[in-house]
Structures are given as C-alpha cells and as structure tokens.
Coordinates of C-alpha atoms and ligand atoms in Angstrom, one line a residue:
X18 CA -12.3 12.5 -9.7
X19 CA -13.8 14.2 -12.7
X20 CA -13.2 11.0 -14.8
X21 CA -15.0 8.8 -12.2
X22 CA -18.0 11.1 -11.9
X23 CA -18.2 11.4 -15.7
X24 CA -18.2 7.7 -15.9
X25 CA -20.9 7.3 -13.3
X26 CA -23.2 9.8 -14.9
X27 CA -22.5 8.6 -18.4
X28 CA -23.8 5.2 -17.4
X29 CA -27.1 6.5 -16.1
X30 CA -29.4 5.4 -18.9
X31 CA -32.3 7.8 -19.5
X32 CA -35.3 5.5 -19.9
X33 CA -34.8 3.4 -16.8
X34 CA -34.1 6.6 -15.0
X35 CA -37.3 8.3 -16.0
X36 CA -39.3 5.1 -15.1
X37 CA -37.6 5.0 -11.7
X38 CA -38.4 8.7 -11.0
X39 CA -42.0 8.2 -12.2
X40 CA -42.6 5.3 -9.8
X41 CA -41.0 7.4 -7.0
X42 CA -44.0 9.8 -7.0
X43 CA -46.5 7.3 -5.6
X44 CA -43.8 6.0 -3.3
X45 CA -43.4 9.4 -1.8
X46 CA -47.2 10.0 -1.4
X47 CA -47.2 9.4 2.4
X48 CA -44.2 11.8 2.9
X49 CA -46.2 14.6 1.1
X50 CA -49.5 13.8 2.8
X51 CA -48.4 13.2 6.4
X52 CA -48.5 16.9 7.5
X53 CA -51.6 17.8 5.5
X54 CA -53.5 14.8 6.8
X55 CA -52.6 15.5 10.4
X56 CA -53.5 19.2 10.0
X57 CA -56.9 18.4 8.5
X58 CA -57.6 15.6 11.0
X59 CA -57.0 18.0 13.9
X60 CA -58.6 21.1 12.5
X61 CA -61.6 19.8 10.6
X62 CA -61.9 16.6 12.6
X63 CA -61.0 16.2 16.3
X64 CA -60.9 19.9 17.2
X65 CA -64.2 20.6 15.3
X66 CA -65.9 17.8 17.3
X67 CA -66.1 15.5 14.2
X68 CA -63.9 12.6 15.1
X69 CA -65.1 10.5 12.2
X70 CA -63.7 13.1 9.8
X71 CA -60.5 13.1 11.8
X72 CA -60.3 9.3 11.5
X73 CA -61.1 9.4 7.8
X74 CA -58.1 11.7 7.2
X75 CA -55.9 9.3 9.1
X76 CA -57.4 6.4 7.1
X77 CA -56.4 8.3 4.0
X78 CA -52.9 8.1 5.2
X79 CA -53.2 4.3 5.3
X80 CA -54.4 4.3 1.7
X81 CA -51.4 6.4 0.7
X82 CA -49.1 3.9 2.4
X83 CA -50.6 1.2 0.3
X84 CA -50.0 3.1 -2.9
X85 CA -46.5 3.9 -1.7
X86 CA -45.8 0.2 -1.3
X87 CA -46.8 -0.4 -4.9
X88 CA -44.5 2.4 -6.0
X89 CA -41.6 1.0 -4.0
X90 CA -42.0 -2.4 -5.6
X91 CA -41.8 -0.9 -9.0
X92 CA -38.8 1.3 -8.1
X93 CA -36.8 -1.7 -7.0
X94 CA -37.7 -3.5 -10.2
X95 CA -36.5 -0.6 -12.3
X96 CA -33.3 -0.4 -10.2
X97 CA -31.9 -3.4 -11.9
X98 CA -32.3 -1.9 -15.4
X99 CA -30.2 1.0 -14.2
X100 CA -27.5 -0.9 -12.2
X101 CA -26.8 -4.0 -14.3
X102 CA -25.6 -2.1 -17.5
X103 CA -23.4 -0.1 -15.2
X104 CA -21.9 -3.3 -13.7
X105 CA -21.4 -4.7 -17.2
X106 CA -19.6 -1.6 -18.3
X107 CA -17.3 -1.8 -15.3
X108 CA -16.5 -5.5 -15.8
X109 CA -15.7 -4.8 -19.4
X110 CA -13.2 -2.1 -18.3
X111 CA -11.7 -4.3 -15.6
X112 CA -11.1 -7.3 -17.9
X113 CA -9.9 -5.0 -20.7
X114 CA -7.5 -3.4 -18.3
X115 CA -6.1 -6.7 -17.0
X116 CA -5.6 -7.9 -20.6
X117 CA -3.8 -4.7 -21.5
X118 CA -1.5 -5.2 -18.5
X119 CA -0.8 -8.7 -19.6
X120 CA -0.1 -7.6 -23.2
X121 CA 2.2 -4.9 -21.8
X122 CA 4.2 -7.7 -20.2
X123 CA 3.0 -7.1 -16.7
X124 CA 0.4 -9.7 -16.0
X125 CA -1.4 -9.4 -12.7
X126 CA -2.8 -12.8 -11.9
X127 CA -5.1 -11.6 -9.1
X128 CA -6.4 -8.6 -11.0
X129 CA -9.6 -10.1 -12.4
X130 CA -10.6 -11.8 -9.2
X131 CA -9.8 -8.9 -7.0
X132 CA -11.3 -6.3 -9.3
X133 CA -14.5 -8.2 -9.9
X134 CA -15.0 -8.3 -6.2
X135 CA -14.6 -4.6 -6.1
X136 CA -17.0 -4.3 -9.0
X137 CA -19.7 -6.1 -7.0
X138 CA -19.0 -3.7 -4.1
X139 CA -19.3 -0.7 -6.5
X140 CA -22.5 -2.0 -8.0
X141 CA -24.1 -2.5 -4.6
X142 CA -23.1 0.9 -3.4
X143 CA -24.2 2.5 -6.7
X144 CA -27.6 1.0 -6.3
X145 CA -27.8 2.1 -2.7
X146 CA -26.8 5.6 -3.7
X147 CA -29.5 5.8 -6.3
X148 CA -32.1 4.7 -3.8
X149 CA -30.9 7.2 -1.2
X150 CA -30.6 10.2 -3.5
X151 CA -33.9 9.5 -5.2
X152 CA -35.7 9.0 -1.9
X153 CA -34.3 12.2 -0.6
X154 CA -35.3 14.3 -3.6
X155 CA -38.8 12.9 -3.7
X156 CA -39.4 13.2 0.0
X157 CA -38.2 16.8 0.2
X158 CA -40.3 17.7 -2.8
X159 CA -43.3 16.2 -1.2
X160 CA -42.7 17.9 2.1
X161 CA -42.2 21.3 0.5
X162 CA -45.4 20.9 -1.5
X163 CA -47.3 19.8 1.6
X164 CA -45.9 22.7 3.7
X165 CA -46.8 25.2 1.0
X166 CA -50.3 23.9 0.9
X167 CA -50.8 24.2 4.7
X168 CA -49.0 27.5 5.4
X169 CA -46.3 29.0 3.2
X170 CA -44.9 30.9 6.3
X171 CA -43.9 27.6 7.9
X172 CA -42.0 26.6 4.8
X173 CA -40.2 30.0 5.0
X174 CA -39.3 29.4 8.6
X175 CA -38.2 25.7 8.4
X176 CA -36.6 25.3 5.1
X177 CA -33.6 27.8 5.5
X178 CA -32.0 25.9 8.5
X179 CA -32.7 22.6 6.7
X180 CA -31.0 23.9 3.5
X181 CA -28.1 25.2 5.6
X182 CA -27.5 21.8 7.2
X183 CA -27.7 20.2 3.8
X184 CA -25.3 22.5 2.1
X185 CA -22.8 22.2 5.0
X186 CA -23.0 18.4 4.6
X187 CA -22.5 18.6 0.9
X188 CA -19.4 20.8 1.5
X189 CA -17.9 18.2 3.8
X190 CA -18.2 15.5 1.0
X191 CA -15.1 16.5 -1.0
X192 CA -13.0 16.6 2.1
X193 CA -14.4 13.3 3.3
X194 CA -13.7 11.6 -0.1
X195 CA -10.1 12.8 0.1
X196 CA -9.7 11.5 3.6
X197 CA -11.4 8.2 2.8
X198 CA -9.0 7.8 -0.1
X199 CA -6.0 8.7 2.2
X200 CA -7.2 6.1 4.7
X201 CA -7.5 3.4 2.0
X202 CA -4.0 4.2 0.7
X203 CA -2.5 4.3 4.2
X204 CA -4.1 1.0 4.9
X205 CA -2.6 -0.5 1.8
X206 CA 0.8 1.0 2.6
X207 CA 0.8 -0.4 6.1
X208 CA -0.2 -3.8 4.9
X209 CA 2.6 -3.7 2.3
X210 CA 5.3 -2.6 4.9
X211 CA 4.2 -5.0 7.6
X212 CA 4.0 -7.8 5.0
X213 CA 7.5 -7.2 3.8
X214 CA 8.9 -7.0 7.3
X215 CA 7.0 -10.1 8.5
X216 CA 8.0 -12.2 5.5
X217 CA 11.6 -11.0 5.9
X218 CA 11.8 -11.7 9.6
X219 CA 14.6 -14.2 9.2
X220 CA 16.6 -11.6 7.2
X221 CA 15.8 -8.9 9.7
X222 CA 17.0 -11.0 12.6
X223 CA 20.0 -12.4 10.8
X224 CA 21.2 -8.9 9.9
X225 CA 20.4 -7.4 13.3
X226 CA 18.1 -4.9 11.5
X227 CA 15.2 -5.0 14.0
X228 CA 15.4 -1.2 14.5
X229 CA 15.5 -0.6 10.8
X230 CA 12.5 -2.9 10.3
X231 CA 10.6 -1.2 13.1
X232 CA 11.3 2.2 11.5
X233 CA 10.0 0.8 8.2
X234 CA 6.6 0.0 9.8
X235 CA 6.4 2.9 12.2
X236 CA 5.9 5.5 9.5
X237 CA 2.9 3.7 7.8
X238 CA 1.4 3.0 11.3
X239 CA 1.5 6.6 12.2
X240 CA 0.2 7.6 8.8
X241 CA -2.8 5.2 9.1
X242 CA -3.6 6.4 12.6
X243 CA -3.6 10.0 11.3
X244 CA -5.8 9.1 8.4
X245 CA -8.4 7.4 10.7
X246 CA -8.4 10.3 13.1
X247 CA -9.0 12.7 10.2
X248 CA -11.9 10.5 9.0
X249 CA -13.4 10.6 12.5
X250 CA -13.2 14.4 12.6
X251 CA -15.3 14.4 9.4
X252 CA -17.8 12.1 11.0
X253 CA -18.1 14.6 13.9
X254 CA -18.6 17.4 11.4
X255 CA -21.4 15.4 9.7
X256 CA -23.2 15.0 13.1
X257 CA -23.1 18.8 13.4
X258 CA -24.6 19.2 9.9
X259 CA -27.5 16.9 10.9
X260 CA -28.1 18.9 14.1
X261 CA -28.4 22.1 12.0
X262 CA -30.5 20.6 9.2
X263 CA -32.6 18.1 11.2
X264 CA -33.2 19.8 14.5
X265 CA -33.0 23.5 14.0
X266 CA -36.2 23.7 11.8
X267 CA -38.0 22.1 14.8
X268 CA -36.6 24.5 17.3
X269 CA -37.4 27.4 14.9
X270 CA -41.0 26.2 14.5
X271 CA -41.6 25.7 18.2
X272 CA -40.0 29.1 19.0
X273 CA -42.2 30.8 16.5
X274 CA -45.3 28.8 17.5
X275 CA -46.9 31.4 19.8
X276 CA -46.3 34.2 17.2
X277 CA -47.7 32.0 14.4
X278 CA -50.8 31.1 16.4
X279 CA -51.4 34.8 17.2
X280 CA -51.3 35.5 13.5
X281 CA -54.0 32.9 12.7
X282 CA -52.2 29.6 12.2
X283 CA -54.3 26.8 13.5
X284 CA -53.2 24.1 15.9
X285 CA -53.6 21.5 13.3
X286 CA -51.3 23.4 10.8
X287 CA -48.7 23.7 13.5
X288 CA -48.9 19.9 14.2
X289 CA -48.7 19.3 10.5
X290 CA -45.5 21.3 10.3
X291 CA -44.0 19.4 13.2
X292 CA -45.0 16.1 11.5
X293 CA -43.1 17.2 8.3
X294 CA -39.9 17.8 10.3
X295 CA -40.1 14.6 12.3
X296 CA -41.4 12.2 9.7
X297 CA -40.1 13.9 6.5
X298 CA -37.1 16.2 6.7
X299 CA -35.3 14.4 9.6
X300 CA -35.4 10.9 8.2
X301 CA -34.6 12.0 4.7
X302 CA -31.6 14.0 5.9
X303 CA -30.4 11.2 8.1
X304 CA -30.6 8.6 5.3
X305 CA -28.8 11.0 2.9
X306 CA -26.0 11.7 5.3
X307 CA -25.4 8.1 6.2
X308 CA -25.8 6.9 2.6
X309 CA -23.6 9.5 1.0
X310 CA -21.1 9.6 3.9
X311 CA -20.7 5.9 4.1
X312 CA -21.4 3.8 1.0
X313 CA -21.3 6.9 -1.2
X314 CA -17.6 7.6 -0.3
X315 CA -16.8 3.9 -0.6
X316 CA -18.3 4.1 -4.1
X317 CA -16.3 7.0 -5.2
X318 CA -13.0 5.7 -3.7
X319 CA -13.4 2.1 -4.9
X320 CA -14.6 3.2 -8.4
X321 CA -11.6 5.4 -8.6
X322 CA -9.2 2.6 -7.8
X323 CA -10.9 0.3 -10.3
X324 CA -10.6 2.9 -13.0
X325 CA -6.9 3.5 -12.1
X326 CA -6.2 -0.2 -12.1
X327 CA -7.8 -0.7 -15.5
X328 CA -6.1 2.1 -17.4
X329 CA -3.3 0.7 -19.5
X330 CA 0.1 0.8 -17.8
X331 CA 2.6 3.3 -19.2
X332 CA 5.2 1.6 -21.4
X333 CA 8.3 1.5 -19.3
X334 CA 11.0 3.8 -20.6
X335 CA 13.8 1.6 -21.8
X336 CA 17.3 2.8 -21.2
X337 CA 18.9 3.4 -24.6
X338 CA 22.0 1.5 -23.5
X339 CA 21.4 -1.1 -20.8
X340 CA 24.7 -1.4 -19.0
X341 CA 26.5 -4.6 -19.6
X342 CA 29.4 -3.8 -17.3
X343 CA 28.5 -3.2 -13.8
X344 CA 31.1 -1.1 -12.2
X345 CA 30.4 0.3 -8.8
X346 CA 31.0 4.0 -8.1
X347 CA 30.6 5.7 -4.8
X348 CA 30.7 9.5 -4.8
X349 CA 30.8 11.5 -1.5
X350 CA 28.7 8.8 0.3
X351 CA 27.6 9.8 3.8
X352 CA 25.3 7.6 5.9
X353 CA 24.0 7.8 9.5
X354 CA 21.4 5.7 11.3
X355 CA 19.1 8.5 12.0
X356 CA 19.2 12.3 11.7
X357 CA 21.0 12.9 15.0
X358 CA 23.4 10.0 14.9
X359 CA 27.1 10.3 14.0
X360 CA 27.6 9.3 10.4
X361 CA 28.9 5.7 10.1
X362 CA 30.4 6.6 6.7
X363 CA 31.5 10.0 5.8
X364 CA 32.2 11.4 2.3
X365 CA 33.3 8.0 0.9
X366 CA 34.6 7.8 -2.7
X367 CA 35.3 4.4 -4.2
X368 CA 35.5 2.8 -7.7
X369 CA 35.1 -0.9 -8.0
X370 CA 35.6 -1.9 -11.7
X371 CA 33.4 -4.7 -13.1
X372 CA 34.9 -8.1 -12.4
X373 CA 37.0 -6.8 -9.5
X374 CA 37.7 -8.8 -6.4
X375 CA 37.7 -6.4 -3.5
X376 CA 38.2 -7.1 0.2
X377 CA 36.8 -4.7 2.8
X378 CA 38.6 -4.7 6.1
X379 CA 38.3 -2.7 9.3
X380 CA 37.6 -3.1 13.0
X381 CA 34.3 -4.5 14.2
X382 CA 31.6 -1.9 14.3
X383 CA 33.3 0.4 11.8
X384 CA 30.6 0.3 9.2
X385 CA 31.5 -2.6 6.9
X386 CA 28.1 -4.2 6.9
X387 CA 26.6 -0.7 6.6
X388 CA 28.6 -0.2 3.5
X389 CA 27.4 -3.5 2.2
X390 CA 23.8 -2.4 2.7
X391 CA 24.5 0.8 0.8
X392 CA 26.2 -1.1 -2.1
X393 CA 23.2 -3.4 -2.3
X394 CA 20.6 -0.6 -2.3
X395 CA 19.2 -1.8 1.1
X396 CA 20.2 1.5 2.6
X397 CA 20.0 4.9 0.9
X398 CA 22.9 7.3 1.4
X399 CA 22.1 10.6 3.2
X400 CA 24.4 12.3 0.8
X401 CA 26.3 11.3 -2.3
X402 CA 25.5 8.4 -4.7
X403 CA 26.1 4.7 -5.1
X404 CA 25.9 3.7 -8.7
X405 CA 25.9 0.3 -10.3
X406 CA 26.6 0.4 -14.0
X407 CA 26.0 4.1 -13.9
X408 CA 22.5 3.8 -12.3
X409 CA 21.9 4.9 -8.7
X410 CA 21.1 1.7 -6.8
X411 CA 18.6 3.5 -4.6
X412 CA 16.5 4.1 -7.8
X413 CA 16.4 0.5 -8.9
X414 CA 13.2 -1.5 -8.3
X415 CA 13.5 -4.4 -5.9
X416 CA 13.0 -6.8 -8.8
X417 CA 15.8 -5.2 -10.8
X418 CA 18.1 -5.1 -7.8
X419 CA 17.5 -8.8 -7.2
X420 CA 18.8 -9.6 -10.6
X421 CA 21.9 -7.4 -10.2
X422 CA 23.4 -8.3 -6.8
X423 CA 23.4 -10.9 -4.1
X424 CA 24.4 -10.2 -0.5
X425 CA 25.2 -13.1 1.8
X426 CA 25.2 -12.0 5.5
X427 CA 27.2 -13.6 8.3
X428 CA 24.2 -15.7 9.4
X429 CA 23.2 -17.3 6.1
X430 CA 19.8 -18.8 6.1
X431 CA 18.2 -21.8 4.5
X432 CA 14.5 -22.5 4.3
X433 CA 12.4 -25.7 4.7
X434 CA 12.2 -27.3 1.3
X435 CA 14.4 -29.4 -0.9
X436 CA 18.1 -28.9 -1.2
X437 CA 17.4 -28.1 -4.8
X438 CA 15.0 -25.3 -3.9
X439 CA 17.5 -23.8 -1.6
X440 CA 20.3 -23.9 -4.1
X441 CA 18.4 -22.6 -7.1
X442 CA 16.3 -20.0 -5.2
X443 CA 18.1 -17.1 -7.0
X444 CA 18.3 -19.0 -10.4
X445 CA 15.1 -21.1 -10.6
X446 CA 15.9 -22.3 -14.2
X447 CA 19.4 -23.6 -13.4
X448 CA 20.2 -26.9 -15.0
X449 CA 21.5 -30.0 -13.1
X450 CA 24.9 -29.5 -14.8
X451 CA 25.0 -25.9 -13.6
X452 CA 24.1 -26.9 -10.0
X453 CA 26.8 -29.7 -10.1
X454 CA 29.4 -27.2 -11.3
X455 CA 28.5 -24.8 -8.6
X456 CA 28.6 -27.5 -5.9
X457 CA 32.1 -28.5 -7.1
X458 CA 33.4 -25.0 -7.3
X459 CA 32.3 -24.1 -3.8
X460 CA 33.1 -27.5 -2.4
X461 CA 29.6 -28.3 -1.2
X462 CA 29.3 -31.6 -3.0
X463 CA 30.0 -33.8 0.1
X464 CA 27.5 -31.8 2.2
X465 CA 24.7 -32.3 -0.4
X466 CA 25.6 -36.0 -0.7
X467 CA 25.4 -36.3 3.1
X468 CA 22.0 -34.6 3.0
X469 CA 20.7 -37.2 0.6
X470 CA 21.2 -35.5 -2.7
X471 CA 19.7 -32.4 -4.4
X472 CA 16.1 -33.7 -4.1
X473 CA 16.2 -34.6 -0.5
X474 CA 14.4 -32.4 2.0
X475 CA 16.7 -29.9 3.8
X476 CA 16.2 -29.8 7.6
X477 CA 17.2 -26.1 8.4
X478 CA 17.4 -26.8 12.1
X479 CA 19.8 -29.7 11.7
X480 CA 22.4 -27.8 9.7
X481 CA 25.4 -26.2 11.4
X482 CA 26.1 -22.5 10.8
X483 CA 28.9 -23.5 8.4
X484 CA 26.7 -25.9 6.5
X485 CA 24.1 -23.2 6.1
X486 CA 26.9 -20.9 4.8
X487 CA 27.9 -23.4 2.2
X488 CA 24.3 -23.8 0.9
X489 CA 24.0 -20.0 0.7
X490 CA 27.3 -19.6 -1.1
X491 CA 26.3 -22.1 -3.7
X492 CA 23.0 -20.2 -4.1
X493 CA 24.8 -16.9 -4.6
X494 CA 27.3 -18.6 -7.0
X495 CA 24.5 -19.9 -9.1
X496 CA 22.6 -16.6 -9.2
X497 CA 23.0 -14.6 -12.5
X498 CA 23.8 -11.4 -10.5
X499 CA 26.9 -9.7 -11.7
X500 CA 27.7 -8.5 -8.2
X501 CA 28.2 -10.7 -5.1
X502 CA 28.9 -9.4 -1.7
X503 CA 30.0 -11.8 1.0
X504 CA 29.6 -10.1 4.4
X505 CA 31.7 -12.3 6.6
X506 CA 29.8 -15.0 4.9
X507 CA 32.5 -17.7 5.3
X508 CA 33.2 -17.0 9.0
X509 CA 31.9 -20.4 10.1
X510 CA 34.0 -22.3 7.5
X511 CA 37.5 -23.5 8.1
X512 CA 40.3 -21.6 6.3
X513 CA 40.6 -24.2 3.6
X514 CA 36.9 -24.2 2.8
X515 CA 36.8 -20.4 2.9
X516 CA 39.7 -20.2 0.5
X517 CA 38.0 -22.6 -1.9
X518 CA 34.8 -20.6 -1.8
X519 CA 36.5 -17.3 -2.3
X520 CA 38.6 -18.6 -5.2
X521 CA 35.4 -19.9 -6.8
X522 CA 33.8 -16.4 -6.6
X523 CA 37.0 -14.8 -7.9
X524 CA 36.9 -17.1 -10.9
X525 CA 33.1 -16.5 -11.4
X526 CA 32.3 -13.8 -14.0
X527 CA 31.3 -10.6 -12.2
X528 CA 32.4 -8.6 -9.2
X529 CA 32.9 -10.1 -5.8
X530 CA 33.3 -8.0 -2.7
X531 CA 34.4 -9.9 0.4
X532 CA 34.0 -8.3 3.9
X533 CA 37.0 -10.0 5.3
X534 CA 36.9 -12.1 8.4
X535 CA 40.4 -13.5 8.1
X536 CA 43.6 -11.9 6.8
X537 CA 43.7 -14.5 4.1
X538 CA 40.6 -13.0 2.5
X539 CA 42.4 -9.6 2.1
X540 CA 45.5 -11.2 0.8
X541 CA 43.6 -13.1 -1.9
X542 CA 41.8 -10.0 -3.1
X543 CA 42.9 -7.9 -6.0
X544 CA 42.1 -4.7 -4.1
X545 CA 41.5 -3.9 -0.5
X546 CA 39.4 -1.1 1.1
X547 CA 40.4 -0.2 4.7
X548 CA 37.7 1.5 6.7
X549 CA 38.9 3.3 9.8
X550 CA 36.1 5.6 10.9
X551 CA 37.4 9.0 9.8
X552 CA 38.8 8.0 6.5
X553 CA 39.0 5.1 4.1
X554 CA 41.8 4.0 2.0
X555 CA 41.8 1.7 -1.0
X556 CA 44.6 0.1 -2.9
X557 CA 46.3 -3.2 -3.4
X558 CA 48.0 -5.1 -0.6
X559 CA 51.5 -3.8 -0.9
X560 CA 50.3 -0.2 -1.2
X561 CA 48.2 -0.4 1.9
X562 CA 50.9 -2.2 3.8
X563 CA 53.1 0.7 3.1
X564 CA 50.6 3.5 3.6
X565 CA 48.0 2.4 6.2
X566 CA 49.1 1.9 9.8
X567 CA 45.6 0.5 10.5
X568 CA 46.0 -2.1 7.8
X569 CA 49.3 -3.1 9.3
X570 CA 47.8 -3.2 12.7
X571 CA 44.8 -5.3 11.5
X572 CA 47.1 -7.7 9.8
X573 CA 49.1 -8.0 13.1
X574 CA 46.0 -8.8 15.1
X575 CA 44.6 -11.3 12.6
X576 CA 45.4 -14.9 13.1
X577 CA 47.6 -16.1 10.2
X578 CA 46.2 -19.3 8.8
X579 CA 48.1 -22.4 9.8
X580 CA 48.5 -23.3 6.1
X581 CA 48.8 -19.9 4.6
X582 CA 47.6 -19.6 1.1
X583 CA 50.1 -18.1 -1.3
X584 CA 49.0 -14.4 -1.6
X585 CA 48.4 -13.1 -5.1
X586 CA 50.7 -10.3 -4.3
X587 CA 53.5 -12.6 -3.3
X588 CA 54.0 -10.6 -0.1
X589 CA 54.6 -12.4 3.1
X590 CA 52.3 -11.5 6.0
X591 CA 54.3 -9.7 8.7
Ligands
ADP180 N1 20.4 -0.7 12.2 C1 21.2 0.0 12.9 N2 20.7 1.1 13.6 C2 21.6 1.9 14.3 N3 22.9 1.7 14.3 C3 23.4 0.7 13.6 C4 22.6 -0.2 12.9 N4 23.4 -1.1 12.3 C5 24.7 -0.8 12.7 N5 24.7 0.3 13.4 C6 25.9 1.0 14.0 O1 26.6 1.4 12.9 C7 28.0 1.1 13.2 C8 28.6 0.3 12.1 O2 28.0 -1.0 12.1 P1 28.3 -2.1 11.1 O3 28.2 -1.6 9.7 O4 27.5 -3.3 11.4 O5 29.8 -2.4 11.4 P2 30.7 -3.7 11.0 O6 30.0 -4.5 9.9 O7 32.0 -3.0 10.4 O8 31.0 -4.4 12.2 C9 28.1 0.5 14.5 O9 28.4 1.5 15.5 C10 26.7 0.0 14.8 O10 26.4 0.0 16.1
MG181 MG1 29.4 -6.4 10.0

C-alpha cells in the first residue's frame, strides 16, 4: 500500500500541479460567491425594496459562472500534463516487468496486453481522482471563506458536523480498500476454480468426482459472496457518513435559525448559509464520496496489482539434488472424503521402489482409486505423507506433477482432433519413430491403421471404450513421466490385449502401478498390495498367497483367463 501511494505521489509533477490549482481558483468562484450573492441580493436588494440591486447581485453570479467556465477549460487542459507522464511511467514499469518475467524464464504472453488495459483504467481513474479531490478542496475553501465573510457564527455551527462526516468517510477508506481488494481476489479465485472444473468436466465425470469438483468451487463461491456482502456494508456506512456531513449542517442551521435571528442575523445571511450547504458542501461531499469510494478504490487496487505484477519474479529455489530416481513412499497416510466421513485409507505405509511394477488389488469400493488419487497428488492426505522422489506430491505444482506421473482412469478419454494430437498430448515433441514404437509396444497399430493413420481425425464418439483405452495407453506410454498408474485402465480390453499393454509398461523405464481388474494383472506384477479396509498388506505373489486370506479369496473369485499367462512367480493360480 505504502509503495503504491508513494508511486502515485512521486509522479505528481510540481509545475503542472501548481498550474492546475491556480486555474481552479476562478473555477471555484461561483461556489464561493453563491451564499454571499444570495445574502446581499436579499438583504440589500429585495428586502430593502431595491429589486434592481437584488437582480444585480444575481447577475454577478452569472458573471462568476462565466469566469468559472474559463477556469474549468484550463483545468482540463492542464490535467493531461499531469496524467500522461504518470501513464508513461506505468507503461514503462509494466513492459519492464514483463521483460524481466520473460528473462527469468517465465514469459507471460498476455501480460503486456492485459496490463496495458489496466494501465488505461488506472490513468482514467487517476485523472478522475485529481478532478474530484481538487474540486472538493477548492469548493470547501470557497464555502468557508464565504461563510466567514457573511457570519462566522454560521461557519462555527455548520462546519463541525460537515468535518465529522468527512473524517468518518476517510476512516472507512482503508477498510473499503481492503474489502475491494478481497473482492477482486475472490473473483479471480472463483474464475480460476470454475475454469479448472469446467475445462476438466470430462475428467470429473469420468472419475465420478462430481462431489469433489463441487467442493472445489463451493469454497470460492462462498468466499466471493462474503466479499461482496462486506463491500455492500461499507457502501451503507458511506451513506451514513454523507447523512452526517451533508444533511446535519442543514438541520443544525435550521434549528439554530430562530436563535440566530434573535441575535441579529439577517434573513439574507441565513439564506446564504443554507445556499452554501445545498449548493456547496453537499455536492462537494457527494462527489468526493462517490469519486473516492468508487474509482478511487479501483485506482488503488488496480495500481497495486499492476505494481505487483511488474515486480521481478523471485528466482525459483533450485533443489540442490533434483531426484533422478522416483521412489514412492507413503508414511502413515490417512484419508477421508470429508471431516466426518470414515477414513477410506487409514495409516497406510508403502514403499514402491523406482522402476517397480506393483499391482493393487482389493474389493470394489475399498479405496483403490482413492489411493491412486493420493499417489498422483490429486488428493491430499489428511495425515501422513506421500512422497515421490523424496518430495511430498501435495507440494508439487500442477505443471511439475504433470511431468512426473500419468494416471489413466477406467473411462479413458480422447478428444476431437487428430490421432496424432491424441497420442502425443503428454509428449508433444515425440518423433514419428517414438510414436510407432509406442503403437507397436501397446498393440494399437491396427487400430490407428483402421482410423486412417496418425494424421486422420479421430472421431471420439465412434470409438469403443476399449479403443479409447488403447489410445490413452499409448499416450501414457509415450509420456516422459517416470510414474504411470493404470486404474483399471485395461478393463475394456480382452485379456490378450491387456497382457500386451501391461507387459509394455513393465518394460518401459519407470514405475508402473496397475490397479488390477483381472487376476492376471496381479500375477504379472513384481509386487502386490492388497487393500482390505482395515489393513493393507504388500508383498510378492507367493508371500501374499500364504499370508492373506483376502488375497486368496480374491483370486478365487476372479475369473482365470482362458489362456493364462505364465505368471512371473511361476505359481499356479488356485
Ligand atoms: N469423491 C468421493 N466422495 C465421497 N466418497 C467417495 C468419493 N470417491 C470415492 N468415495 C468412497 O470412497 C470409497 C472408496 O472408493 P474408491 O477409491 O473409488 O474404491 P475402489 O477404487 O477401490 O473401488 C467408497 O466407499 C466410495 O464410495
Ligand atoms: Mg476404482
């Protein structure tokens, strides 16, 4: 705040400012003369039986209005001298800031366009503020001088309530600025949250995460509603300030009227006083309140955001040793969907070495997909930690996470575009040779040929669920991420196609975690994690077969493939 104000005042150049104030004096002539002219017109003119003198005083007002118009014209001419250098300085900062962001490796393509629009807004509000503040000061000075010249006692009666309302209004300004800023931020957060959920609608529906998505937006919605209500309360407070500063002087003057008249105040002087309230103090205060409360706040808030955005970004702290081996470690992980819900996972410990091939098995609804969400950093544990390469996944930025892991859900999705776009979505610089190798490894070559080749358009609605899974599997295979999680991602493939895909991922560098849909997936894996609600057990197939009744049970219920693949462990399925 201090920085913004310092910047604003620092840019007020002295000479144009003096010229502006000098031309404000004739502009304010009518405000100063109104009351005096009315008082004289009444006392020495109409009441004294000399209507010509009365009319002459009113004619004097017309003359003053003419002089005032000349003053106004000059004031607006001088305004540019004050405002344009301010705008130039702001633009210099904005462009400089955008360049520094780019040099720091974080170019922000929209920055210049967005910020120059904000600069125009700030310039206009700045000009408006100068006009309002200057007009207020000059008018009030004129009114005070006029009042003192008619009857100092009226000034003593009217000015205290006026000053009271003014001070009260000034005191609300700090609060209003904070609330305006909160409202702007709440608005931005809501737009961000809603945008993320809307653009991810397919993911949300595919993962059955509607409630989670609603929860993501509900917070920002409530926050914005609160911010707007808080702003409205400040507006109500402002109306109260105007009532005190604008109307109370009038009430005081009317109430004291009989007493003033008894003590020698003339009718003309009293009317002059009323004129000063109605045509001087009230309009001046109203303009000040709406000017400072509206565009003034926008000025402070927008200027603050421009200055924030144009300060150089902090150099990101580089980790001394960027991990090259991405082992997954879970320590005491507990997670529930909501503060009062039973935890889906409770105090889970798990180590998945880099390059491992792990199968997760367990009955439906036990928490396998929830665990996948935690491993991917999509969900945050309520207690404990999930680390990938030693770093808590919940602390990684979305961009970083996207380079580290891929999750393929049961309902894989493809988007309208070419087959190539769909395949290389997670690895846009993939070469044709890499894509061919991935198609061969996953066994999706015939599908792509049937679709008309890599550069054909892909019709999402015409693909079967299994075909969509094949495309998504190739996409995940091509991605440079060292961790791939397949959450029943092969459930629509036949056992042979599933085996080919899983073997491709097992041979791919990096870790693959398969949430198993068929027994064969568990048999192919190097390690198996059995989730059974109250506790989890991990080990290789023979160990679990011996130690876990649930695992034995699950194997018994699973359909054994008609052409069973030779399990790595060499064990025969019971
Ligand atoms: N977004 C959610 N909100 C509330 N409860 C959920 C949500 N997703 C899953 N659950 C509940 O958590 C439990 C585990 O679900 P899930 O991880 O999908 O199981 P699995 O993948 O093993 O079938 C289930 O009881 C399910 O109803
Ligand atoms: Mg699931």
